Amino acid sequence: MRSTFVFLSFFILSACDWRSNPIDSMFDTYIERIANVQDEPPMPLEPNQNIILPPKRELYTDVAPITLGLLDSYELRKCDLFNLIADKNSSLGKVQDPFRNFDYQVNVIEGLNLCLQSQDISSVLKAQLTPILMQKMEQLPIHFSNLVFTSEAMRAQLSGYNWVDEDIKVIPSTLKGALETLEMYAESLSSTSQNLSFSTLVSIQETLNKQTVLGRLNYSLVNATHKLKTTTSQLNANDQNIVCAKGRDKTRFNILRNVFQSYYVDKLQPYLANLDSQYLSIEPFLTFTETTHPIYTYPIRDNHANFRGAIQQHVGYWKTLFERCGAAPSR
């Protein structure tokens, strides 16, 4: 009975270790090896922090309804707006998701512009349509904000619960294209022009929903930053344990230099460089995550800046150590 219990306990512990992410294991091993050389206990690494958006109710902005009773006018059939409104008022149209709703709003604006330019529409009706067009234009950025932060596809894209895999070296081109499309929409909405030329956003919805890269990248930047800072603190707090003065035994320093080469240079540094490269490849298309919502900013740009700072501080310690000991970083 006792042997069975021991076996089960070993199995459970092994299963927990087996489920550990390789990136977590790299950071754990790195700080443990440093602590062993310093002959000090390792500082505990912070638990990983998930990237979770605020609840939908906090990010959703109500859009005041615009009464379109006059759109029952038969005249609107002459500029293809009547059927569009009718479809929206159907049972299916009333439950559109944010992507389809945004496409609808864009189509209404385009339809209103066509009506105002049409010679088949009376001046009386045009006078009624003009303020409606202005209202629709003013509301479009709100619809876009709701799409970015409350749609299921974008919330899946922006949330992160795990590291970027080591074997993923580049952002998929389809996702980069989708982010670029959102960025162009945001830029167009920030302009004062009424001549909007948009393709359908529904076409990129599936890509954003399934290729959930942005949240994982943000997760990786945040948690790598925390772990690097703790490891740097470990090095600085026990720096006096590494003796390399003339005539003193440099064994501990030489072992620590091997730890730097084997665990940071050979393993962690390539992964961190990959995260940095992935971020930079999509950085031009991320402004919409900062400027779209009236009060909320998706913090990936700040997280990347903190990530860069943590790397500089960490490498800075090693540079200072090697200068103090008059040695090169390599073995």
C-alpha positions as CSV (number, residue, x, y, z in Angstrom):
1,M,0.0,0.0,0.0
2,R,2.8,2.4,0.9
3,S,4.7,1.6,-2.3
4,T,1.6,2.4,-4.3
5,F,1.3,5.8,-2.5
6,V,4.9,6.6,-3.2
7,F,4.5,5.7,-6.8
8,L,1.4,7.8,-7.2
9,S,3.1,10.8,-5.5
10,F,6.1,10.5,-7.8
11,F,3.8,10.3,-10.8
12,I,1.9,13.4,-9.7
13,L,5.1,15.4,-9.2
14,S,6.5,14.2,-12.5
15,A,3.3,15.2,-14.2
16,C,3.5,18.7,-12.8
17,D,7.1,19.0,-13.9
18,W,6.1,17.6,-17.3
19,R,3.5,20.3,-17.7
20,S,5.9,23.1,-17.0
21,N,6.5,25.3,-20.0
22,P,10.0,25.1,-21.4
23,I,10.4,28.9,-21.2
24,D,9.6,28.8,-17.4
25,S,12.0,26.0,-17.0
26,M,14.8,28.0,-18.7
27,F,14.3,31.0,-16.4
28,D,14.1,28.7,-13.3
29,T,17.3,26.8,-14.2
30,Y,19.1,30.1,-15.0
31,I,18.5,31.7,-11.7
32,E,19.1,28.4,-9.8
33,R,22.5,28.0,-11.5
34,I,23.4,31.6,-10.6
35,A,22.3,31.1,-7.0
36,N,24.3,27.8,-6.7
37,V,27.5,29.6,-7.8
38,Q,26.8,32.5,-5.4
39,D,26.2,29.9,-2.6
40,E,22.9,31.8,-1.9
41,P,19.2,30.8,-2.1
42,P,17.5,31.8,-5.4
43,M,15.1,34.6,-5.2
44,P,11.6,33.4,-6.1
45,L,10.4,34.2,-9.6
46,E,7.0,35.9,-9.8
47,P,4.1,33.7,-10.9
48,N,3.2,34.3,-14.5
49,Q,0.8,37.2,-15.2
50,N,-2.0,36.6,-17.7
51,I,-3.0,39.3,-20.1
52,I,-6.7,39.8,-19.4
53,L,-8.8,42.6,-20.8
54,P,-11.2,44.5,-18.5
55,P,-14.8,43.1,-18.7
56,K,-16.8,44.0,-21.8
57,R,-19.2,46.1,-19.8
58,E,-16.3,48.4,-18.8
59,L,-15.0,48.8,-22.4
60,Y,-18.3,48.9,-24.3
61,T,-19.5,52.4,-25.2
62,D,-23.2,52.9,-25.8
63,V,-24.2,54.3,-29.2
64,A,-27.3,56.6,-29.2
65,P,-29.8,55.2,-31.7
66,I,-30.7,57.3,-34.7
67,T,-34.3,57.4,-35.7
68,L,-34.5,56.4,-39.3
69,G,-38.2,56.4,-39.8
70,L,-37.9,58.6,-42.9
71,L,-35.9,55.8,-44.5
72,D,-39.2,54.2,-45.3
73,S,-39.3,56.7,-48.1
74,Y,-39.7,55.0,-51.5
75,E,-37.1,57.5,-52.8
76,L,-34.3,55.6,-51.0
77,R,-34.7,52.7,-53.3
78,K,-33.2,54.8,-56.0
79,C,-29.8,54.9,-54.2
80,D,-29.8,51.3,-52.7
81,L,-30.2,52.4,-49.1
82,F,-33.7,51.0,-48.5
83,N,-32.8,47.3,-48.7
84,L,-29.7,47.8,-46.5
85,I,-31.9,49.4,-43.7
86,A,-34.5,46.7,-44.1
87,D,-31.9,43.9,-43.7
88,K,-30.6,45.6,-40.5
89,N,-34.1,45.8,-39.1
90,S,-34.7,42.1,-39.7
91,S,-34.5,39.5,-36.8
92,L,-31.0,38.5,-37.9
93,G,-29.8,42.1,-38.5
94,K,-30.7,43.1,-34.9
95,V,-28.2,40.6,-33.4
96,Q,-25.2,41.4,-35.5
97,D,-21.8,40.9,-34.0
98,P,-19.5,43.9,-33.8
99,F,-17.7,43.1,-37.0
100,R,-20.9,42.8,-39.1
101,N,-22.4,45.8,-37.3
102,F,-19.3,47.9,-38.2
103,D,-19.6,46.8,-41.8
104,Y,-23.2,47.8,-41.8
105,Q,-22.4,51.3,-40.4
106,V,-19.9,51.8,-43.1
107,N,-22.3,50.7,-45.8
108,V,-25.0,53.1,-44.4
109,I,-22.5,56.0,-44.6
110,E,-21.6,55.1,-48.1
111,G,-25.3,54.8,-49.0
112,L,-26.1,58.1,-47.5
113,N,-23.3,59.7,-49.5
114,L,-24.7,58.2,-52.7
115,C,-28.2,59.4,-51.9
116,L,-26.9,63.0,-51.3
117,Q,-25.1,62.9,-54.6
118,S,-28.0,61.4,-56.5
119,Q,-30.1,63.6,-58.8
120,D,-33.0,61.2,-58.2
121,I,-33.3,62.3,-54.6
122,S,-35.3,65.3,-53.7
123,S,-33.8,68.3,-52.0
124,V,-36.2,67.9,-49.1
125,L,-35.1,64.4,-48.4
126,K,-31.4,65.4,-48.8
127,A,-31.9,68.0,-46.1
128,Q,-33.1,65.3,-43.8
129,L,-30.3,62.9,-44.7
130,T,-27.5,65.4,-44.1
131,P,-27.6,65.5,-40.3
132,I,-28.1,61.7,-40.2
133,L,-24.9,61.3,-42.2
134,M,-23.1,63.6,-39.8
135,Q,-24.3,61.6,-36.8
136,K,-23.3,58.3,-38.4
137,M,-19.8,59.7,-39.1
138,E,-19.4,60.8,-35.5
139,Q,-20.6,57.4,-34.2
140,L,-18.4,55.3,-36.4
141,P,-15.2,55.5,-34.2
142,I,-17.4,54.3,-31.2
143,H,-18.5,51.3,-33.2
144,F,-14.9,50.6,-34.1
145,S,-13.8,50.9,-30.5
146,N,-16.5,48.4,-29.5
147,L,-15.3,46.0,-32.2
148,V,-11.7,46.2,-31.1
149,F,-12.3,45.7,-27.4
150,T,-15.6,43.9,-27.0
151,S,-15.8,41.5,-30.0
152,E,-15.0,37.9,-29.3
153,A,-12.4,37.7,-32.1
154,M,-10.4,40.7,-30.8
155,R,-10.7,39.8,-27.1
156,A,-9.3,36.4,-28.1
157,Q,-6.5,38.1,-30.0
158,L,-5.6,40.5,-27.3
159,S,-5.7,38.1,-24.3
160,G,-2.7,36.0,-23.4
161,Y,-2.3,32.9,-21.2
162,N,1.0,31.3,-22.4
163,W,4.4,32.0,-23.9
164,V,5.2,32.4,-27.5
165,D,6.5,29.0,-28.6
166,E,10.3,28.8,-29.2
167,D,9.8,27.4,-32.7
168,I,7.6,30.3,-33.9
169,K,10.0,32.7,-35.4
170,V,7.7,35.1,-37.3
171,I,4.2,36.6,-37.1
172,P,2.0,34.9,-39.7
173,S,1.6,37.2,-42.7
174,T,-2.2,36.8,-42.6
175,L,-2.3,38.2,-39.1
176,K,0.0,41.0,-40.0
177,G,-2.3,41.9,-42.8
178,A,-5.3,41.9,-40.5
179,L,-3.6,44.1,-38.0
180,E,-2.5,46.5,-40.8
181,T,-6.1,46.6,-42.0
182,L,-7.3,47.6,-38.5
183,E,-4.6,50.2,-38.3
184,M,-5.6,51.7,-41.6
185,Y,-9.2,51.9,-40.4
186,A,-8.2,53.7,-37.2
187,E,-6.2,56.2,-39.2
188,S,-9.1,56.8,-41.6
189,L,-11.5,57.3,-38.7
190,S,-9.2,59.9,-37.1
191,S,-9.3,62.0,-40.2
192,T,-12.1,64.6,-40.9
193,S,-12.8,63.2,-44.4
194,Q,-16.3,61.9,-45.1
195,N,-15.0,59.9,-48.1
196,L,-14.3,56.6,-46.4
197,S,-13.2,53.7,-48.5
198,F,-13.3,50.5,-46.5
199,S,-13.3,46.9,-47.4
200,T,-15.3,44.5,-45.2
201,L,-13.9,43.8,-41.8
202,V,-15.7,40.5,-41.6
203,S,-13.1,39.1,-44.0
204,I,-10.4,39.3,-41.3
205,Q,-12.5,38.3,-38.3
206,E,-11.6,34.6,-38.5
207,T,-7.9,35.3,-38.8
208,L,-8.0,37.5,-35.7
209,N,-10.0,34.9,-33.8
210,K,-7.8,31.9,-34.6
211,Q,-4.3,33.3,-34.9
212,T,-4.1,34.5,-31.3
213,V,-0.6,35.8,-31.4
214,L,-0.7,39.4,-30.0
215,G,-1.9,38.4,-26.5
216,R,0.7,35.6,-26.3
217,L,3.4,38.0,-27.4
218,N,2.3,40.6,-24.8
219,Y,2.2,37.8,-22.1
220,S,5.8,36.8,-23.1
221,L,7.1,40.3,-22.9
222,V,5.5,40.9,-19.5
223,N,6.7,37.7,-17.8
224,A,10.1,37.7,-19.4
225,T,10.5,41.2,-17.9
226,H,9.6,40.1,-14.4
227,K,11.9,37.1,-14.5
228,L,14.8,39.0,-15.9
229,K,14.4,41.7,-13.3
230,T,14.4,39.2,-10.5
231,T,17.5,37.4,-11.9
232,T,19.3,40.8,-12.2
233,S,18.4,41.5,-8.5
234,Q,19.8,38.1,-7.6
235,L,23.1,38.9,-9.4
236,N,23.4,42.4,-7.9
237,A,22.4,41.4,-4.3
238,N,25.2,38.8,-4.2
239,D,27.8,40.4,-6.4
240,Q,30.3,40.5,-3.5
241,N,30.3,36.7,-3.4
242,I,32.1,36.7,-6.8
243,V,35.7,37.4,-6.1
244,C,38.2,38.0,-8.9
245,A,40.9,40.3,-7.4
246,K,44.5,39.7,-8.3
247,G,45.9,36.7,-6.5
248,R,42.5,35.4,-5.4
249,D,40.8,32.1,-6.5
250,K,38.6,32.9,-9.6
251,T,36.9,29.5,-9.7
252,R,33.5,30.9,-8.7
253,F,33.7,33.7,-11.3
254,N,34.8,31.2,-14.1
255,I,31.8,28.9,-13.2
256,L,29.4,31.9,-13.3
257,R,30.8,33.0,-16.6
258,N,30.0,29.5,-18.0
259,V,26.4,29.9,-16.6
260,F,26.1,33.1,-18.5
261,Q,27.2,31.5,-21.7
262,S,25.3,28.2,-21.4
263,Y,22.0,29.5,-20.0
264,Y,21.7,33.1,-21.1
265,V,23.7,33.5,-24.3
266,D,22.9,30.0,-25.8
267,K,19.3,29.6,-24.6
268,L,17.5,32.7,-23.3
269,Q,19.0,35.4,-25.4
270,P,17.9,33.8,-28.8
271,Y,14.3,33.5,-27.4
272,L,14.3,37.1,-26.1
273,A,15.7,38.4,-29.4
274,N,12.9,36.5,-31.2
275,L,10.2,38.2,-29.0
276,D,11.8,41.6,-29.8
277,S,11.9,40.8,-33.5
278,Q,8.2,39.7,-33.6
279,Y,7.1,42.8,-31.8
280,L,9.0,45.2,-34.0
281,S,7.5,43.5,-37.1
282,I,4.0,44.5,-36.1
283,E,4.8,47.6,-34.0
284,P,3.7,49.9,-36.9
285,F,0.2,48.4,-36.8
286,L,-0.5,48.7,-33.1
287,T,-1.4,52.3,-32.7
288,F,-5.1,51.4,-32.9
289,T,-4.8,49.5,-29.6
290,E,-3.8,52.8,-27.9
291,T,-5.9,55.4,-29.6
292,T,-9.2,53.7,-30.3
293,H,-10.8,53.6,-26.8
294,P,-11.6,56.9,-25.0
295,I,-10.0,55.7,-21.7
296,Y,-8.4,52.3,-22.1
297,T,-5.0,51.7,-23.7
298,Y,-3.8,48.2,-24.5
299,P,-0.3,48.2,-22.9
300,I,1.8,46.2,-25.2
301,R,4.0,49.2,-26.3
302,D,4.8,50.0,-22.7
303,N,5.4,46.4,-21.9
304,H,7.9,46.1,-24.8
305,A,9.7,49.2,-23.5
306,N,9.9,47.6,-20.0
307,F,11.2,44.4,-21.7
308,R,13.9,46.3,-23.5
309,G,14.9,48.0,-20.2
310,A,15.0,44.7,-18.3
311,I,17.4,43.2,-20.9
312,Q,19.6,46.3,-20.8
313,Q,19.9,46.2,-17.0
314,H,20.6,42.4,-17.0
315,V,23.3,42.6,-19.7
316,G,24.6,45.7,-17.9
317,Y,25.3,43.6,-14.8
318,W,27.3,41.1,-16.8
319,K,29.3,43.8,-18.6
320,T,30.2,45.4,-15.3
321,L,31.2,42.0,-13.8
322,F,33.4,41.1,-16.8
323,E,35.1,44.6,-16.7
324,R,35.7,44.2,-12.9
325,C,37.2,40.8,-13.4
326,G,39.2,41.7,-16.5
327,A,37.7,38.9,-18.6
328,A,35.7,38.4,-21.8
329,P,32.1,37.1,-21.6
330,S,33.0,33.9,-23.5
331,R,34.5,30.8,-22.0
